[in-house]
Short mmCIF file of C-alpha atoms in Angstrom, two decimals:
data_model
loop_
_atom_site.label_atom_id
_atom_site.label_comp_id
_atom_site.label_asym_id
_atom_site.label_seq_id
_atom_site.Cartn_x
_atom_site.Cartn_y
_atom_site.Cartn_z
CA UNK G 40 86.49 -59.17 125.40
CA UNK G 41 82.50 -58.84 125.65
CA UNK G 42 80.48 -61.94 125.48
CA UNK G 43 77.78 -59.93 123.49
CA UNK G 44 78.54 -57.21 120.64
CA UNK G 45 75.40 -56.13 119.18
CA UNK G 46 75.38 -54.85 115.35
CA UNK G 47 72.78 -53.44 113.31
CA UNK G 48 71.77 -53.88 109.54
CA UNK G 49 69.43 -51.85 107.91
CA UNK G 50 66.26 -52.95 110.07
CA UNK G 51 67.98 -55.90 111.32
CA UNK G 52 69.99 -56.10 114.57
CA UNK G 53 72.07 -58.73 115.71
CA UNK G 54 73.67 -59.98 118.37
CA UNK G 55 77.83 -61.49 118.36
CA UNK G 56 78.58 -63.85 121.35
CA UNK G 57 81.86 -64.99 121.54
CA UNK G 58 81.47 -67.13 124.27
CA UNK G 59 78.63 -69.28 122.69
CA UNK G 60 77.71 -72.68 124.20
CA UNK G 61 79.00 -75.82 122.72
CA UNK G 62 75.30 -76.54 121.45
CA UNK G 63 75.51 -73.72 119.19
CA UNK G 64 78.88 -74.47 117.70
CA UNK G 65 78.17 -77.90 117.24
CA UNK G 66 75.10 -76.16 115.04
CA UNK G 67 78.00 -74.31 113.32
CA UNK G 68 79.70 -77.29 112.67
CA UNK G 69 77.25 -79.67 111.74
CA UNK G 70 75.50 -77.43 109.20
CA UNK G 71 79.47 -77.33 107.53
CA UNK G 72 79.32 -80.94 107.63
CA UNK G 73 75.77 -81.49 106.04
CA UNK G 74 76.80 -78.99 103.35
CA UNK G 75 80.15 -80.85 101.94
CA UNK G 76 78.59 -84.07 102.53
CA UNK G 77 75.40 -82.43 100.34
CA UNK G 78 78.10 -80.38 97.46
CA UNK G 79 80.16 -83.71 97.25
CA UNK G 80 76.87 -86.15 97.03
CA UNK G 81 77.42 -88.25 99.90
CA UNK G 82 81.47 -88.80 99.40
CA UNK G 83 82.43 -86.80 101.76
CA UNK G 84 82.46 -89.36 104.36
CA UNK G 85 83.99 -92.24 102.33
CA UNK G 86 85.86 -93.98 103.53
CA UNK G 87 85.30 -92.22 107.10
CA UNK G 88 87.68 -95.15 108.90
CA UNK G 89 90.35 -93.81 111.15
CA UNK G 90 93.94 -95.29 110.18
CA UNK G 91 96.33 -96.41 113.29
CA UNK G 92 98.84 -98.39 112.89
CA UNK G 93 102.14 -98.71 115.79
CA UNK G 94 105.62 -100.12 115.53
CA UNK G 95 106.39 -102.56 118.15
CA UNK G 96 109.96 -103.91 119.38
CA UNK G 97 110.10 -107.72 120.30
CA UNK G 98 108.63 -107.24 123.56
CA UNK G 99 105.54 -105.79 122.52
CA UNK G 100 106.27 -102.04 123.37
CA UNK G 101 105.76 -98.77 121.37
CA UNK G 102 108.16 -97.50 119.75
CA UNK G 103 106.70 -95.82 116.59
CA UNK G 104 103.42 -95.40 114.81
CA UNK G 105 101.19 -93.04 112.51
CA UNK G 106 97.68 -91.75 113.07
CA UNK G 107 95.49 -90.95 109.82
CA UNK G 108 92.00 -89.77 108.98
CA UNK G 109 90.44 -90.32 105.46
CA UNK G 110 87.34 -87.89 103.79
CA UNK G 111 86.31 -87.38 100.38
CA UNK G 112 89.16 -90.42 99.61
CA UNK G 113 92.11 -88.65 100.61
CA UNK G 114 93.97 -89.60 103.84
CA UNK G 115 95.16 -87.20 105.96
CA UNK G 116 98.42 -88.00 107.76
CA UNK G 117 97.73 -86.34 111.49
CA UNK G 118 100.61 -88.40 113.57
CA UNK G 119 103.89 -89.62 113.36
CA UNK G 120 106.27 -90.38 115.70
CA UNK G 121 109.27 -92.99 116.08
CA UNK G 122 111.18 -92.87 119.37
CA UNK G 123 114.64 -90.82 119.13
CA UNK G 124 116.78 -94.09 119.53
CA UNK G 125 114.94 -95.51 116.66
CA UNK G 126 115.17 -92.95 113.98
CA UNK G 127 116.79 -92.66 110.55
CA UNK G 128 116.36 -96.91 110.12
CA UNK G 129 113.44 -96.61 107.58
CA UNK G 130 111.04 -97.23 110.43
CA UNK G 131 109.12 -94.30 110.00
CA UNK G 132 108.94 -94.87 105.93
CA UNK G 133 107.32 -98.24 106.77
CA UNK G 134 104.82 -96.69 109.12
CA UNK G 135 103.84 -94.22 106.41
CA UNK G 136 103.57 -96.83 103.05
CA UNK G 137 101.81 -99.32 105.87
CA UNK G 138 98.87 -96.51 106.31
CA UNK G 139 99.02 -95.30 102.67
CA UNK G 140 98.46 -99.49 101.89
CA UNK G 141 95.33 -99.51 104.50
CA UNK G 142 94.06 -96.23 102.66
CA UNK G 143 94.41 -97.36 99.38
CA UNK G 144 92.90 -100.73 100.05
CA UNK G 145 89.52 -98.86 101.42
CA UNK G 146 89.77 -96.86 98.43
CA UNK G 147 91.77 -93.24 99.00
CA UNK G 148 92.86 -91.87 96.42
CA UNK G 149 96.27 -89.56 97.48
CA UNK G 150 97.83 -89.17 100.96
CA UNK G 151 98.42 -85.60 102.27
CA UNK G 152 100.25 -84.20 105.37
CA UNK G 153 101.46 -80.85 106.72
CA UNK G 154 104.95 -81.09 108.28
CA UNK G 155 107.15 -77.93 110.33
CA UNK G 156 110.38 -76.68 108.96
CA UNK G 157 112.04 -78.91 112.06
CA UNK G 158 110.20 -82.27 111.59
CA UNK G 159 109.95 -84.02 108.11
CA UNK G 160 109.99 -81.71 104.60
CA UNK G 161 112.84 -83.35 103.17
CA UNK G 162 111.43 -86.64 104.66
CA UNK G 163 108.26 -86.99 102.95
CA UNK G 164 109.35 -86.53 99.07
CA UNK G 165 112.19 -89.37 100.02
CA UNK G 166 109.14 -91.54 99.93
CA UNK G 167 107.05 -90.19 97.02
CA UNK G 168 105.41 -87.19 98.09
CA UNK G 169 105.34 -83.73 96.31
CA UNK G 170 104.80 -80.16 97.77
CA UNK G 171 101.48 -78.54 97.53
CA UNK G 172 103.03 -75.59 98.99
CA UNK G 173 104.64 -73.82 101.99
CA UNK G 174 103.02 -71.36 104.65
CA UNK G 175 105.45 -68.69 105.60
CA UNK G 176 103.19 -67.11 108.90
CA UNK G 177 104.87 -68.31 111.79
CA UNK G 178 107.56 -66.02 113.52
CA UNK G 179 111.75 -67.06 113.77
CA UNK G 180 111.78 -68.54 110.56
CA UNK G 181 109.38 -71.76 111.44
CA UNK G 182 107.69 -72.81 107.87
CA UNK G 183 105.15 -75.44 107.73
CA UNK G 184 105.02 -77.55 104.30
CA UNK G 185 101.92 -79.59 102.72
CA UNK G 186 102.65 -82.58 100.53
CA UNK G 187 100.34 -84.95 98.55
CA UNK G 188 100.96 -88.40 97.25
CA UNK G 189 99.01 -90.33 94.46
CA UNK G 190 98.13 -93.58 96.15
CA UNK G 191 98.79 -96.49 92.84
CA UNK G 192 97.32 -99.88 92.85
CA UNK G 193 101.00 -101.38 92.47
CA UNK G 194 102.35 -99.55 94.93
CA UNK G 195 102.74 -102.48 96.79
CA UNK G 196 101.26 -105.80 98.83
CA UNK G 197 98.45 -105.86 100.72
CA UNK G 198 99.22 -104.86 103.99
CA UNK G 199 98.16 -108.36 105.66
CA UNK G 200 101.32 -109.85 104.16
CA UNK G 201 103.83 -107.12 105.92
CA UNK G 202 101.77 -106.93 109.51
CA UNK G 203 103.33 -108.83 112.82
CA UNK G 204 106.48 -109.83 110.73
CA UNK G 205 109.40 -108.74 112.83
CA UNK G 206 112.42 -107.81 111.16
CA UNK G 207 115.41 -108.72 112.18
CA UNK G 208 115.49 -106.90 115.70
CA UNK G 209 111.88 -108.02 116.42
CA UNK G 210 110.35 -104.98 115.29
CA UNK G 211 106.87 -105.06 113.21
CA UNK G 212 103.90 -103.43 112.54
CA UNK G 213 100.66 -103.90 114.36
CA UNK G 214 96.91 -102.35 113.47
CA UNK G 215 95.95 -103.38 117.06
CA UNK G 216 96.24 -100.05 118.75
CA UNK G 217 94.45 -98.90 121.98
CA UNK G 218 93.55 -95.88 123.01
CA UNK G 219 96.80 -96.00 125.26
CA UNK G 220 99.17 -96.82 122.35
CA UNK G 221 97.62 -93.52 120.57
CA UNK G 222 98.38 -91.35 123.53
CA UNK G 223 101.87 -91.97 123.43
CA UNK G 224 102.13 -91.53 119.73
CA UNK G 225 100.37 -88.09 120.71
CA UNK G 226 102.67 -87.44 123.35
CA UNK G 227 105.81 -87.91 121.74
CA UNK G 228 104.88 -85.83 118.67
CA UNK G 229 104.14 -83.04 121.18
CA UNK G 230 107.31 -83.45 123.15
CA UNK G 231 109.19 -83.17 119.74
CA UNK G 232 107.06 -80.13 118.82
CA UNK G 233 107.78 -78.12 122.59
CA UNK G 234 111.04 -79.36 121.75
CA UNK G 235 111.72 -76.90 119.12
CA UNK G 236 108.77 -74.09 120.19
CA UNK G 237 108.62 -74.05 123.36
CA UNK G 238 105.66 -72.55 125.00
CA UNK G 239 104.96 -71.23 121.75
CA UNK G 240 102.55 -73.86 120.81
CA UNK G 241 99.93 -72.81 123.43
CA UNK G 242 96.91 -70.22 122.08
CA UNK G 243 93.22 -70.05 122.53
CA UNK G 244 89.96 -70.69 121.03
CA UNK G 245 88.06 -68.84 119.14
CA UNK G 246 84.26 -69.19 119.11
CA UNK G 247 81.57 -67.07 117.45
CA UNK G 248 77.66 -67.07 117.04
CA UNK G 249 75.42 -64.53 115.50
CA UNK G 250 71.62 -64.27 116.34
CA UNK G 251 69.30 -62.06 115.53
CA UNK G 252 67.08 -59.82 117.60
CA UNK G 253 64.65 -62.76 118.43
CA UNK G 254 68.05 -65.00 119.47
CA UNK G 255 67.53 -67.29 116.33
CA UNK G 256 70.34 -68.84 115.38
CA UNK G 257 72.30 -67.10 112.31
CA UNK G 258 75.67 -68.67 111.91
CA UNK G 259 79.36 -68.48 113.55
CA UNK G 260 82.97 -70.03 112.96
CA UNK G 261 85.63 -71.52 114.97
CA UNK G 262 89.70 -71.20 114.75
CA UNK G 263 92.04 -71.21 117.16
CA UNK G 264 95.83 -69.91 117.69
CA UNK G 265 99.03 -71.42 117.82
CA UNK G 266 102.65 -70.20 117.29
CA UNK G 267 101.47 -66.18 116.79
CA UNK G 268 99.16 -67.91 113.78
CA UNK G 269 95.17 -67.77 113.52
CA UNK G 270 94.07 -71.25 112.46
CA UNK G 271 90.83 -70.47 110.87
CA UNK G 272 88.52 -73.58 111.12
CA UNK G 273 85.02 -73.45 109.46
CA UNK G 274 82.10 -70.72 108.83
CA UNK G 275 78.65 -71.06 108.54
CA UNK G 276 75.90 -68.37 107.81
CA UNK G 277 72.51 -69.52 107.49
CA UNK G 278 71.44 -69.40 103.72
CA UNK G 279 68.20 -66.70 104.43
CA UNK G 280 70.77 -64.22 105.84
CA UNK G 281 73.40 -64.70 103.20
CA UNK G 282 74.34 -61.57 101.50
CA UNK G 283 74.33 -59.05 104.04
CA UNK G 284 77.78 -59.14 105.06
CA UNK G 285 77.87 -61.63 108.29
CA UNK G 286 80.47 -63.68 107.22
CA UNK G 287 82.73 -60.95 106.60
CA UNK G 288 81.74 -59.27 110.18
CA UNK G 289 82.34 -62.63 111.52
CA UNK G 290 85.89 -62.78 109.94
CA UNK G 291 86.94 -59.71 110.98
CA UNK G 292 85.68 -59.85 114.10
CA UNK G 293 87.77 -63.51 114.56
CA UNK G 294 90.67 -61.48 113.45
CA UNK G 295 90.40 -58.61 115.60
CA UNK G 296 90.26 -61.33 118.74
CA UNK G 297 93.64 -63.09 116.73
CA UNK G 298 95.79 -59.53 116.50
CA UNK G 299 95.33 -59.13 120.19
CA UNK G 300 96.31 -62.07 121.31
CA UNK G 301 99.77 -61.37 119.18
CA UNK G 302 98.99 -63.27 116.09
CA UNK G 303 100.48 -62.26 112.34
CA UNK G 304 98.87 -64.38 110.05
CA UNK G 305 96.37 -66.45 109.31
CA UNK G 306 95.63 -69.87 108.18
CA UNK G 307 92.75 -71.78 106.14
CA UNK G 308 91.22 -73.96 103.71
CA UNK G 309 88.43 -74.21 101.27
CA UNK G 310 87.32 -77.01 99.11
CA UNK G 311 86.42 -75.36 95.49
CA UNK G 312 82.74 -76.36 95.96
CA UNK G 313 82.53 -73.50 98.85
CA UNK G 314 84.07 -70.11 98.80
CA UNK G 315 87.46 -69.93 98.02
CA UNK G 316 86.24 -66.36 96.66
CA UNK G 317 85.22 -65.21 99.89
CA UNK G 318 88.68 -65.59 101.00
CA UNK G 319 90.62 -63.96 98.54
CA UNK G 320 87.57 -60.72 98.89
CA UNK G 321 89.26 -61.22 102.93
CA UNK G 322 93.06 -60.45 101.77
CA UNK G 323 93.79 -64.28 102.09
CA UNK G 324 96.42 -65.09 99.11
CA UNK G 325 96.16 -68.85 98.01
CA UNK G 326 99.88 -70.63 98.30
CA UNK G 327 98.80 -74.36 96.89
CA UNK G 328 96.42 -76.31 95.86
CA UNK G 329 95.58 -79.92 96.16
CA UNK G 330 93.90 -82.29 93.50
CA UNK G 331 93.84 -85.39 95.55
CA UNK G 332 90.07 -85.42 96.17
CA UNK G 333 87.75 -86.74 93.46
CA UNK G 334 87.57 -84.08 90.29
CA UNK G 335 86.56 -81.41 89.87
CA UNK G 336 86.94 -80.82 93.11
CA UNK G 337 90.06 -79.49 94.48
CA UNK G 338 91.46 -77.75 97.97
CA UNK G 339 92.71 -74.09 98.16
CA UNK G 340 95.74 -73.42 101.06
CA UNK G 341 95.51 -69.83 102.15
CA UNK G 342 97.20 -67.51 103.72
CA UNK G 343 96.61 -64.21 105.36
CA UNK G 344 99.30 -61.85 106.65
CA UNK G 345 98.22 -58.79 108.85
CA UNK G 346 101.66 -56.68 108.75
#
């Protein structure tokens, strides 16, 4: 792989570097940013808090918790892990309607999650949550499922009157969680992941930037691999050379770098306020879509399979 790939366009040349420095794809991904924070009218970041909340046994120790992230008032379920020995008690139900009762309370509006074939799909509509869809790219028969819940007012009490109340065994919930308590949430929902893939897991980054002839900053993406799949991330051209095909070069380009690494598919997203059109003009096929966020907006699940 070259670090530079020069193109040309009518008059125009330009210049593809795939090994771009972490200045320019913070551009990339800060210009992303601005724009659904600008489409959405500053709701985007609301609430913007970061939900953690651990299960403790009566000795203070980790045995559980759930890690969340909340934009444009949906929360996005990222972790969650209970230790083997403690499994199948309703521990990791309580972990889940604790977060959804933190989100709801700092005003989200639905809870969404991705789970693998092997983890949790008949897990998460035992407590309420219904499919968006299912993406069929990864090899041996692995399928990874999305789900969305409508967070409800009544859905329950405040989450003050259910945290540090041990149960019966001396389990509870706790919202104090340090960085070290979120590592081994992290860690154990890796160990179950290599558990069932293997080595599989592992891919690479990809990073692109396009600049023109007088190295002024264009546009570029990021995605990265995992499990023979391309993970496509964001996109950004700059809006004076929209129209002249750089996104697509981009794309295909980011999929030529995906095939040879072994991948079979692809994987992405797209709010309705960006270019869910775009997609579909690359081959992707859309396989759910979620109306959590505020309306009219709603998120597209695509997929793209090369074979």
């Amino acid at each position: 792989m070259s670090k530079y790939r020069e193109l040309k366009i009518g008059n125009h040349t330009f210049i593809i570097i795939d090994d771009p420095s972490n200045g320019d794809i913070e551009r990339v991904y800060t210009s992303v940013e601005d724009d659904k924070r600008r489409q959405t009218h500053g709701e985007y970041n609301k609430p913007g808090i970061e939900i953690n909340l651990v299960l403790r046994d009566s000795q203070g120790n980790v045995q559980g918790g759930v890690i969340a992230s909340t934009v444009f008032r949906v929360m996005h379920l990222e972790v969650l892990w209970v230790a083997e020995q403690h499994r199948r008690q309703g521990y990791g139900a309580q972990l889940v309607l604790g977060a959804e009762q933190i989100g709801l309370e700092n005003g989200c509006l639905a809870s969404q999650t991705w789970t693998f074939s092997f983890q949790g799909p008949n897990f998460y509509p035992a407590i309420g949550y219904e499919p968006i869809g299912v993406y069929d790219g990864y090899p041996n028969g692995i399928t990874e499922h999305a789900f969305i819940k409508r967070l409800r007012g009544h859905q329950g009490a405040s989450i003050k009157k259910i945290i540090s109340i041990p149960d019966s065994r001396g389990f509870y919930l706790d919202t104090d969680v340090t960085e070290e308590n979120a590592k081994i949430l992290h860690q154990g929902l890796h160990q179950h992941v290599v558990m069932h893939v293997g080595d599989g897991y592992k891919g690479t980054k990809i990073k692109l930037v396009i600049r023109d002839q007088s190295g002024g900053f264009v546009g570029g993406l990021s995605a990265w691999t995992t499990l023979q799949n391309l993970i496509f991330d964001y996109i950004w051209i700059e809006e004076r050379f929209r129209g002249k095909g750089l996104g697509k070069i981009l794309m295909l380009e980011m999929e030529r770098i995906a095939k040879e690494s072994g991948c079979t598919a692809s994987q992405a997203y797209s709010f309705s306020f960006q270019s869910p059109g775009f997609f579909e003009k690359m081959g992707y096929k859309v396989l759910g879509i979620s109306n959590g966020y505020p309306p009219p907006t709603t998120e597209l699940y695509l997929i793209k399979k090369y074979n």
